[in-house]
Coordinates of C-alpha atoms in Angstrom, one line a residue:
M1 CA 165.3 87.7 145.0
N2 CA 167.3 85.4 142.5
L3 CA 169.5 82.9 144.2
S4 CA 172.9 82.0 142.7
L5 CA 173.8 78.5 141.7
V6 CA 175.9 78.2 144.9
D7 CA 172.9 79.3 147.0
L8 CA 170.8 76.6 145.4
L9 CA 173.3 73.9 145.9
V10 CA 173.9 74.6 149.6
P11 CA 170.7 73.0 150.9
F12 CA 171.2 69.9 148.8
F13 CA 174.8 69.6 150.0
V14 CA 173.8 70.0 153.6
A15 CA 170.9 67.5 153.3
F16 CA 173.2 64.9 151.8
A17 CA 176.2 65.5 154.0
V18 CA 174.2 65.4 157.3
F19 CA 173.9 61.7 157.0
L20 CA 177.7 61.2 156.3
T21 CA 179.6 63.5 158.7
P22 CA 177.0 64.7 161.3
S23 CA 179.4 66.6 163.6
L24 CA 181.2 68.4 160.8
V25 CA 178.1 69.3 159.0
C26 CA 176.4 70.6 162.1
Y27 CA 179.2 73.1 162.7
T28 CA 179.1 73.9 159.0
G29 CA 175.4 74.5 159.2
Q30 CA 175.8 77.0 162.0
I31 CA 178.5 78.8 160.1
V32 CA 176.1 79.1 157.1
G33 CA 173.5 80.4 159.6
W34 CA 175.9 83.0 160.9
Y35 CA 176.6 84.0 157.3
L36 CA 172.9 84.4 156.5
K37 CA 172.4 86.6 159.6
R38 CA 175.3 88.7 158.6
R39 CA 174.2 88.9 155.0
T40 CA 170.6 90.0 155.9
K41 CA 171.6 92.4 158.7
E42 CA 171.1 95.6 156.6
R43 CA 167.8 94.3 155.2
Q44 CA 166.6 93.7 158.8
A45 CA 167.4 97.2 159.8
L46 CA 165.6 98.5 156.7
I47 CA 162.6 96.4 157.5
W48 CA 162.3 97.9 161.0
T49 CA 162.8 101.4 159.7
R50 CA 159.9 100.9 157.2
V51 CA 157.7 99.3 159.7
R52 CA 158.1 102.1 162.3
A53 CA 157.6 104.7 159.5
E54 CA 154.3 103.0 158.6
E55 CA 153.4 102.8 162.3
Q56 CA 153.8 106.5 162.7
E57 CA 151.6 107.2 159.7
S58 CA 149.0 104.7 160.9
D59 CA 149.0 106.3 164.4
S60 CA 147.8 109.6 162.8
K61 CA 144.7 107.7 161.4
E62 CA 141.9 106.0 163.2
N63 CA 142.3 102.7 165.0
P64 CA 142.6 100.0 162.4
Y65 CA 140.4 97.7 164.5
P66 CA 136.8 98.5 164.7
K67 CA 135.5 99.1 168.3
S68 CA 133.4 96.0 168.3
E69 CA 136.4 93.9 167.3
D70 CA 138.6 95.4 170.0
E71 CA 136.0 94.5 172.6
G72 CA 135.7 91.0 171.3
W73 CA 139.5 90.5 171.4
E74 CA 140.1 92.0 174.8
K75 CA 140.4 88.5 176.3
V76 CA 143.0 87.6 173.8
E77 CA 145.1 90.6 174.4
N78 CA 145.1 90.0 178.2
H79 CA 145.7 86.3 177.9
G80 CA 149.0 85.5 179.7
V81 CA 150.3 89.0 179.4
G82 CA 153.0 89.6 182.0
T83 CA 153.5 92.8 183.9
A84 CA 156.7 94.7 183.9
R85 CA 158.6 94.5 187.2
N86 CA 161.7 96.4 188.5
G87 CA 161.8 98.6 185.4
E88 CA 161.7 95.7 183.0
R89 CA 159.6 95.9 179.9
S90 CA 156.3 93.9 179.7
E91 CA 156.4 90.8 177.5
S92 CA 153.7 92.4 175.4
D93 CA 156.3 95.0 174.3
W94 CA 158.5 92.3 172.7
E95 CA 159.9 93.6 169.5
G96 CA 160.9 90.5 167.6
T97 CA 160.1 89.1 164.2
I98 CA 157.9 86.0 163.8
G99 CA 158.3 84.4 160.4
F100 CA 155.3 82.6 159.0
F101 CA 156.3 80.2 156.2
H102 CA 153.3 80.0 153.9
P103 CA 154.4 80.1 150.2
F104 CA 150.8 80.1 148.9
C105 CA 149.4 82.8 151.3
N106 CA 147.0 84.2 148.7
A107 CA 145.3 80.9 147.9
G108 CA 142.2 81.8 149.8
G109 CA 141.5 78.4 151.4
G110 CA 141.0 77.2 155.0
G111 CA 144.7 77.0 155.6
E112 CA 145.0 80.7 154.7
R113 CA 142.2 81.6 157.1
V114 CA 144.3 80.0 159.9
L115 CA 147.3 82.0 158.8
W116 CA 145.6 85.4 158.8
A117 CA 143.7 84.7 162.1
A118 CA 147.0 83.6 163.6
I119 CA 148.6 86.8 162.5
R120 CA 145.7 88.9 163.9
A121 CA 146.0 87.1 167.2
T122 CA 149.7 87.6 167.2
Q123 CA 149.4 91.3 166.5
K124 CA 147.0 91.7 169.4
R125 CA 149.2 89.9 171.8
W126 CA 152.5 91.4 170.7
P127 CA 151.6 94.7 169.0
K128 CA 155.2 95.8 168.5
A129 CA 156.4 92.5 166.9
I130 CA 156.7 92.1 163.1
C131 CA 154.8 89.3 161.4
A132 CA 156.8 88.3 158.3
V133 CA 155.1 86.2 155.7
Y134 CA 157.3 84.2 153.4
T135 CA 155.3 83.8 150.2
G136 CA 155.8 83.0 146.5
D137 CA 152.8 85.1 145.3
H138 CA 154.8 87.6 143.2
D139 CA 151.8 88.7 141.2
V140 CA 150.2 90.5 144.2
D141 CA 151.5 93.3 146.4
K142 CA 150.8 93.8 150.1
A143 CA 147.8 96.0 149.7
T144 CA 146.1 93.5 147.3
I145 CA 146.8 90.6 149.6
L146 CA 145.4 92.4 152.7
E147 CA 142.3 93.5 150.7
R148 CA 141.6 90.0 149.7
V149 CA 142.0 88.8 153.3
Q150 CA 139.4 91.4 154.3
S151 CA 137.0 90.5 151.5
R152 CA 137.5 86.7 151.6
F153 CA 137.7 86.1 155.3
N154 CA 136.5 89.3 156.9
I155 CA 139.8 89.5 158.8
Q156 CA 141.3 93.0 159.2
L157 CA 145.0 93.1 160.0
H158 CA 147.2 96.0 161.1
P159 CA 149.2 96.6 157.9
P160 CA 152.3 98.3 159.3
T161 CA 153.5 95.2 161.3
V162 CA 152.8 92.7 158.5
I163 CA 155.5 92.4 155.8
F164 CA 155.7 90.0 152.9
L165 CA 159.0 88.5 151.8
Y166 CA 158.8 87.2 148.3
L167 CA 160.4 83.8 147.5
S168 CA 161.8 83.1 144.0
T169 CA 162.1 79.3 144.3
R170 CA 158.5 78.3 145.0
H171 CA 158.5 76.0 141.9
Y172 CA 160.6 73.6 143.9
V173 CA 157.6 72.6 146.1
L174 CA 155.1 72.2 143.3
S175 CA 154.1 68.6 142.7
S176 CA 154.4 69.1 139.0
T177 CA 158.1 69.6 139.4
Y178 CA 158.5 66.0 140.6
P179 CA 156.7 63.4 138.4
H180 CA 158.3 60.7 140.5
L181 CA 159.2 60.5 144.2
T182 CA 156.9 63.5 144.7
L183 CA 156.8 63.5 148.5
L184 CA 160.6 63.4 148.8
G185 CA 161.1 65.9 146.0
Q186 CA 158.7 68.5 147.5
S187 CA 160.2 68.0 150.9
L188 CA 163.8 68.5 149.7
G189 CA 162.6 71.3 147.5
S190 CA 161.1 73.0 150.6
I191 CA 164.7 73.1 152.0
I192 CA 165.7 75.2 149.0
L193 CA 162.7 77.4 149.7
A194 CA 163.7 77.8 153.3
Y195 CA 167.2 78.8 152.4
D196 CA 165.6 81.3 150.0
A197 CA 163.6 82.6 153.0
F198 CA 166.5 83.0 155.3
S199 CA 168.5 84.7 152.6
L200 CA 165.8 87.4 152.7
H201 CA 165.4 87.7 156.5
V202 CA 166.3 85.6 159.5
P203 CA 163.4 85.8 162.0
D204 CA 163.5 85.5 165.8
V205 CA 160.8 82.8 165.7
F206 CA 160.0 80.6 162.7
I207 CA 156.6 79.0 162.3
D208 CA 155.5 76.8 159.4
T209 CA 151.8 77.1 158.8
M210 CA 151.5 75.1 155.6
G211 CA 153.0 71.7 156.3
Y212 CA 156.6 71.9 155.2
A213 CA 158.2 70.2 158.2
F214 CA 161.6 69.9 156.6
T215 CA 162.0 73.7 156.7
L216 CA 161.8 73.6 160.5
A217 CA 164.5 70.9 160.8
F218 CA 166.6 73.0 158.4
A219 CA 166.0 76.1 160.5
K220 CA 167.3 74.3 163.6
F221 CA 170.3 73.1 161.6
L222 CA 171.3 76.6 160.7
F223 CA 170.1 78.4 163.9
P224 CA 170.0 75.9 166.9
N225 CA 168.6 78.6 169.2
M226 CA 165.8 79.7 166.9
P227 CA 162.4 78.6 168.4
T228 CA 160.4 76.7 165.8
G229 CA 156.7 76.0 165.6
A230 CA 154.4 74.0 163.3
Y231 CA 150.7 74.3 162.7
V232 CA 149.9 70.9 161.0
H233 CA 146.8 70.8 158.8
Y234 CA 147.6 67.4 157.4
P235 CA 150.6 65.1 157.9
T236 CA 152.7 64.7 154.8
I237 CA 152.3 61.0 155.2
S238 CA 150.2 59.0 157.6
T239 CA 149.3 55.4 158.5
D240 CA 146.1 55.8 156.7
M241 CA 148.0 56.7 153.5
L242 CA 150.1 53.6 153.9
G243 CA 147.0 51.5 154.5
S244 CA 145.3 53.0 151.4
L245 CA 147.9 51.2 149.2
D246 CA 146.1 47.9 150.0
G247 CA 143.2 46.7 147.9
G248 CA 139.9 48.3 149.0
G249 CA 141.7 51.4 150.3
Q250 CA 140.5 55.0 149.8
G251 CA 142.0 58.2 148.6
V252 CA 143.9 59.1 145.4
N253 CA 146.4 56.3 145.9
A254 CA 143.8 53.6 146.7
G255 CA 145.0 50.1 145.7
A256 CA 148.4 51.5 144.4
G257 CA 150.4 48.9 146.4
K258 CA 149.9 46.0 144.0
G259 CA 152.7 44.4 141.9
I260 CA 156.4 45.3 141.8
K261 CA 155.7 49.0 141.4
G262 CA 153.4 48.9 144.3
F263 CA 155.9 47.1 146.4
A264 CA 158.5 49.8 145.6
K265 CA 156.0 52.5 146.4
R266 CA 155.3 50.9 149.8
K267 CA 159.0 50.7 150.7
Y268 CA 159.5 54.3 149.6
W269 CA 156.6 55.5 151.7
H270 CA 157.8 53.6 154.7
M271 CA 161.2 55.1 154.3
F272 CA 159.8 58.6 153.9
A273 CA 157.6 58.1 157.0
R274 CA 160.8 57.4 159.1
I275 CA 162.5 60.5 157.7
Y276 CA 159.3 62.6 158.3
G277 CA 159.3 61.3 161.9
W278 CA 162.9 62.3 162.4
V279 CA 162.3 65.8 161.0
G280 CA 159.2 66.3 163.2
G281 CA 161.3 65.6 166.3
N282 CA 163.2 68.9 165.8
V283 CA 160.1 71.1 166.2
D284 CA 159.8 72.9 169.5
V285 CA 156.0 73.6 169.5
V286 CA 153.5 71.5 167.5
M287 CA 149.9 72.4 166.9
T288 CA 147.4 70.3 165.0
N289 CA 144.0 71.2 163.6
S290 CA 142.1 68.2 164.7
S291 CA 142.1 65.0 166.8
W292 CA 142.7 63.0 163.6
T293 CA 145.8 65.0 162.7
Q294 CA 147.0 65.0 166.3
G295 CA 146.8 61.2 166.5
H296 CA 148.9 60.8 163.3
I297 CA 151.5 63.4 164.3
R298 CA 151.9 61.9 167.8
S299 CA 152.4 58.5 166.1
L300 CA 154.9 59.7 163.6
W301 CA 156.7 62.5 165.5
G302 CA 156.2 61.4 169.1
P303 CA 159.1 58.8 169.5
N304 CA 161.7 61.3 168.1
R305 CA 160.3 64.2 170.1
T306 CA 160.6 62.0 173.2
K307 CA 164.2 61.2 172.4
R308 CA 165.1 64.8 172.0
A309 CA 163.3 65.8 175.2
K310 CA 160.8 68.1 173.6
I311 CA 158.7 69.3 176.6
S312 CA 155.8 70.8 174.7
S313 CA 153.1 68.2 173.8
V314 CA 151.3 68.0 170.5
E315 CA 148.3 70.2 171.1
I316 CA 145.0 70.6 169.2
V317 CA 144.3 74.2 168.1
Y318 CA 141.1 74.0 166.2
P319 CA 141.0 76.3 163.1
P320 CA 139.1 79.6 163.5
V321 CA 135.7 79.8 162.0
A322 CA 133.6 82.9 161.7
V323 CA 130.9 81.4 164.0
E324 CA 130.0 84.6 165.7
E325 CA 129.6 86.5 162.4
L326 CA 127.5 83.7 160.9
E327 CA 125.3 83.9 164.0
R328 CA 124.8 87.6 163.4
E329 CA 124.3 87.3 159.6
V330 CA 122.2 84.1 159.4
T331 CA 119.0 83.8 161.4
I332 CA 117.7 80.4 162.2
D333 CA 114.1 80.2 163.2
S334 CA 110.7 79.0 161.8
R335 CA 110.3 82.3 159.8
T336 CA 113.5 82.0 157.9
E337 CA 112.9 78.4 156.9
A338 CA 110.8 79.7 154.1
D339 CA 113.9 81.4 152.6
R340 CA 115.8 78.2 152.5
E341 CA 116.0 76.5 149.1
P342 CA 116.5 72.8 148.4
T343 CA 120.2 73.6 147.6
F344 CA 123.2 71.5 148.4
L345 CA 126.3 73.6 149.1
Y346 CA 129.9 72.3 148.8
I347 CA 132.6 74.9 149.9
A348 CA 136.1 73.5 149.1
Q349 CA 139.1 74.3 147.0
F350 CA 139.1 72.6 143.6
R351 CA 141.7 70.1 144.4
P352 CA 141.7 66.3 143.5
E353 CA 141.4 65.1 147.1
K354 CA 138.2 67.2 147.7
N355 CA 136.5 64.6 145.5
H356 CA 134.0 66.9 143.8
S357 CA 133.3 64.1 141.3
L358 CA 131.9 61.9 144.1
I359 CA 129.4 64.6 145.1
L360 CA 128.4 65.1 141.5
R361 CA 127.7 61.4 141.1
A362 CA 125.8 61.3 144.4
F363 CA 123.7 64.3 143.4
S364 CA 123.0 62.7 140.0
N365 CA 121.8 59.6 141.9
L366 CA 119.5 61.7 144.0
L367 CA 118.0 63.5 141.1
N368 CA 117.5 60.5 138.8
A369 CA 116.5 57.8 141.3
K370 CA 115.0 59.5 144.3
L371 CA 113.1 62.7 143.3
D372 CA 110.1 63.3 141.1
N373 CA 110.2 65.7 138.2
G374 CA 108.8 68.6 140.2
D375 CA 111.5 68.3 142.9
K376 CA 114.2 67.9 140.3
L377 CA 113.7 71.3 138.9
K378 CA 114.0 73.0 142.3
T379 CA 117.0 71.0 143.7
K380 CA 120.4 72.4 143.1
L381 CA 124.1 71.7 143.8
V382 CA 126.4 74.7 144.3
L383 CA 130.2 74.2 144.3
I384 CA 132.2 77.1 145.7
G385 CA 136.0 77.1 145.7
S386 CA 139.1 79.1 144.9
V387 CA 141.1 78.5 141.7
R388 CA 144.8 78.8 142.5
H389 CA 146.3 78.1 139.1
S390 CA 145.8 76.6 135.7
E391 CA 145.6 73.1 137.1
D392 CA 142.6 74.1 139.2
A393 CA 141.0 75.8 136.3
T394 CA 141.4 72.7 134.2
R395 CA 139.8 70.7 137.0
V396 CA 136.8 72.9 137.1
Y397 CA 136.4 72.5 133.4
D398 CA 136.5 68.7 133.7
L399 CA 133.9 68.8 136.5
R400 CA 131.6 70.9 134.3
L401 CA 132.0 68.2 131.6
L402 CA 131.2 65.5 134.2
A403 CA 128.1 67.4 135.2
R404 CA 127.0 67.5 131.5
E405 CA 127.7 63.8 131.1
L406 CA 125.6 63.0 134.1
K407 CA 122.9 65.3 132.7
I408 CA 122.7 67.4 135.8
D409 CA 124.5 70.5 134.4
N410 CA 121.2 72.5 134.6
N411 CA 121.1 71.8 138.4
V412 CA 124.8 72.5 139.2
E413 CA 126.4 75.9 139.6
F414 CA 130.1 76.6 140.0
V415 CA 131.2 79.7 141.9
C416 CA 134.9 80.3 141.7
D417 CA 136.9 82.7 144.0
A418 CA 133.7 83.8 145.8
S419 CA 133.9 86.8 148.2
W420 CA 132.8 86.4 151.8
P421 CA 129.5 88.3 151.1
Q422 CA 128.7 85.8 148.3
I423 CA 129.4 82.9 150.6
L424 CA 127.2 84.3 153.2
D425 CA 124.4 84.7 150.7
W426 CA 124.6 81.0 149.7
L427 CA 124.8 79.9 153.4
R428 CA 121.5 81.8 154.1
R429 CA 119.8 80.2 151.1
S430 CA 121.0 76.6 151.2
S431 CA 119.6 73.7 153.2
V432 CA 122.4 71.1 153.2
G433 CA 126.2 71.4 153.4
V434 CA 128.3 68.8 151.8
N435 CA 131.9 67.5 152.4
G436 CA 133.3 64.8 150.1
M437 CA 137.0 64.4 151.1
W438 CA 138.2 61.2 152.6
N439 CA 140.2 61.9 155.8
E440 CA 139.6 65.6 155.7
H441 CA 142.0 66.9 158.3
F442 CA 139.5 69.3 159.8
G443 CA 136.8 70.9 157.7
I444 CA 136.4 74.7 158.2
G445 CA 133.7 74.7 155.6
V446 CA 131.7 72.1 157.6
V447 CA 131.8 74.3 160.7
E448 CA 130.6 77.2 158.6
Y449 CA 127.7 75.0 157.5
Q450 CA 126.8 74.2 161.1
A451 CA 127.1 77.9 162.2
A452 CA 124.8 78.9 159.4
G453 CA 122.3 76.1 160.3
L454 CA 122.9 73.9 157.3
I455 CA 122.4 70.1 157.8
S456 CA 125.8 68.6 157.0
V457 CA 126.4 65.4 155.0
V458 CA 130.1 64.6 155.3
N459 CA 132.6 61.8 154.6
A460 CA 132.7 59.2 157.4
S461 CA 136.3 59.9 158.2
G462 CA 138.8 62.5 159.6
G463 CA 137.8 65.7 161.3
P464 CA 134.3 66.1 159.9
M465 CA 133.2 62.8 161.5
N466 CA 135.3 62.8 164.7
D467 CA 135.3 66.4 165.7
I468 CA 132.6 68.4 163.9
V469 CA 129.5 66.4 162.8
V470 CA 128.9 64.7 166.1
D471 CA 125.9 64.2 168.3
Y472 CA 125.2 67.3 170.4
D473 CA 122.6 67.9 173.2
G474 CA 121.2 64.4 172.7
G475 CA 120.7 64.5 168.9
P476 CA 122.5 64.4 165.6
T477 CA 123.9 67.4 163.8
G478 CA 124.2 65.8 160.3
Y479 CA 124.9 62.6 158.4
H480 CA 128.0 60.6 157.5
A481 CA 128.6 58.8 154.2
T482 CA 131.2 57.0 152.2
T483 CA 130.1 55.9 148.7
Y484 CA 128.1 58.0 146.3
Q485 CA 125.1 55.8 147.1
D486 CA 125.5 56.6 150.8
Y487 CA 125.6 60.3 150.0
A488 CA 122.5 60.1 147.9
I489 CA 120.6 58.4 150.7
A490 CA 121.8 61.0 153.2
F491 CA 120.8 63.8 150.8
E492 CA 117.3 62.3 150.6
K493 CA 117.1 62.0 154.4
A494 CA 118.1 65.6 154.9
L495 CA 115.4 66.8 152.5
S496 CA 112.8 64.5 154.0
L497 CA 112.9 65.8 157.6
T498 CA 109.8 67.4 158.9
N499 CA 109.9 71.2 159.5
D500 CA 110.3 70.7 163.3
E501 CA 113.0 68.1 162.9
T502 CA 114.9 70.3 160.4
L503 CA 114.8 73.4 162.7
E504 CA 115.9 71.3 165.7
M505 CA 118.9 69.9 163.8
R506 CA 119.9 73.3 162.5
L507 CA 119.9 74.8 166.1
R508 CA 121.9 71.8 167.5
A509 CA 124.4 72.3 164.7
R510 CA 124.8 76.0 165.5
A511 CA 125.2 75.3 169.2
S512 CA 127.9 72.7 168.4
A513 CA 129.8 75.1 166.2
K514 CA 130.5 77.4 169.1
R515 CA 133.4 75.1 169.9
F516 CA 135.3 76.5 167.0
T517 CA 135.1 80.3 167.3
E518 CA 137.8 82.7 166.4
E519 CA 138.2 83.7 170.0
V520 CA 138.8 80.1 171.1
F521 CA 141.4 79.7 168.3
A522 CA 143.1 83.0 169.3
K523 CA 143.5 81.9 172.9
R524 CA 145.0 78.6 172.1
W525 CA 147.2 80.0 169.4
V526 CA 148.6 82.7 171.7
A527 CA 149.2 80.1 174.5
Q528 CA 151.4 78.1 172.1
V529 CA 153.3 81.0 170.6
E530 CA 154.0 82.4 174.0
K531 CA 156.1 79.2 174.5
L532 CA 158.2 80.2 171.5
V533 CA 158.6 83.8 172.5
D534 CA 159.6 82.7 176.0
M535 CA 162.2 80.4 174.4
R536 CA 163.5 83.3 172.4
L537 CA 163.8 85.5 175.4
G538 CA 165.5 82.8 177.3
S539 CA 167.9 82.0 174.5
R540 CA 169.5 85.4 174.7
A541 CA 171.1 84.4 177.9
V542 CA 172.4 81.1 176.4
S543 CA 175.9 80.9 174.9
S544 CA 176.0 81.1 171.1
R545 CA 178.8 78.6 170.8
P546 CA 178.3 75.9 168.1
S547 CA 176.5 72.8 169.3
R548 CA 175.4 69.6 167.6
L549 CA 171.9 69.5 166.2
S550 CA 169.8 67.9 168.8
A551 CA 168.5 65.4 166.3
L552 CA 171.8 63.8 165.8

């Protein structure tokens, strides 16, 4: 859908005017919201007609969920399901639309696993509801996306009640669009994207699953009674980011706070943090993927949420990991140890913050300073990740060059856009799992390492250190590192364990990973979304007269 110039200017006008004439703009926003509902009414009817037609066709075929999967999800379906009384319909019969704002839904990363697992849990809990995914992936159709979800994550969805609404303005949230003031530019750009989304369809419940918090405040501005939810993988800005500007900091902006330019950057980031906190105060239900993210979101959003009397607390909903499947597919015992190779496995998207170069340098240090020639030939580093666009492809090329410069290219293998069966194969064969990102928000790949019995070597920060690679049952489940020298030492330790020590650590790691199963995620996800559905059901009895945005 192509937006007109007027459509594109509306979000900017609203965002600017809200700080000048709050009362007038709030009423104006609700008028715009009424206009969007009226404009999309026919499309909404068409969507429901198509969904019901697909449902009828699907009913004539076999159950889309395999029997084993139905049995495993029985607890999710029954969780919190009310019973109909006095002729009323059960809450599980709710026929609303839940909008999932995820402009890069086909990226194939950990955030996408959360999206698809969330939709599957939602379908199980509310089988008659529509899950509408707002995406900018115009190059793929519904069938192709769902096929990739199946092959990449082994998640099977019920196609009739999943729809894709294609956004035409995704470039407004690309970092390349804003060479300067990137955080603010992308955040304001997400408002344009949200307007684009609501121009296609206005959902009953709106959930951002990708970190565009400004879209949720904008949704409240246009539709005050629309329940909004956020699943936060990583705060747009954090106190750690602010601290990284100082000398000796870490991350892609380490030490960038020096001089006049650094002073301006610091002031800009502090200003943005205040705006971000204001925006977060508008969200009805907030979920975070780790204790690290929860702490930062509570710090940034908490004061404004308290002011606006948001009842729902910021809850941790750990991302779903295919722990049960990995337990079935990967055997851990003394017999299978012979099948393990001295291979280091790093599963992560090829993005700058994943710090693949750090791992390459650490691996080079291990090969050249700590191993003899015989072990060098057998030891290998495998980098598995999705390539989203040309920038990622260029990054992979640069990493290949770095491996060649370090003279380790013969020991390094790149596997791009691997399917789930390929990943399973590498998890069976590898010995050590690696994570190199500073302040990784959670680390789904690290849990996969543990579930498959790999010994993890992770960055001493964020979710991998605080939530995942922790002592379990009286012993360690892996190692923490910071510099490439630390990583090299940890790599050597992992390879130097005795057979008994190795097996014991693998088994502890697997047992620890049971905290992050798909079933646990589904229960916690449904419990939070039920709050939004209850709000929606309750709002029908509330007067629709215009009211000021609660944030103002």
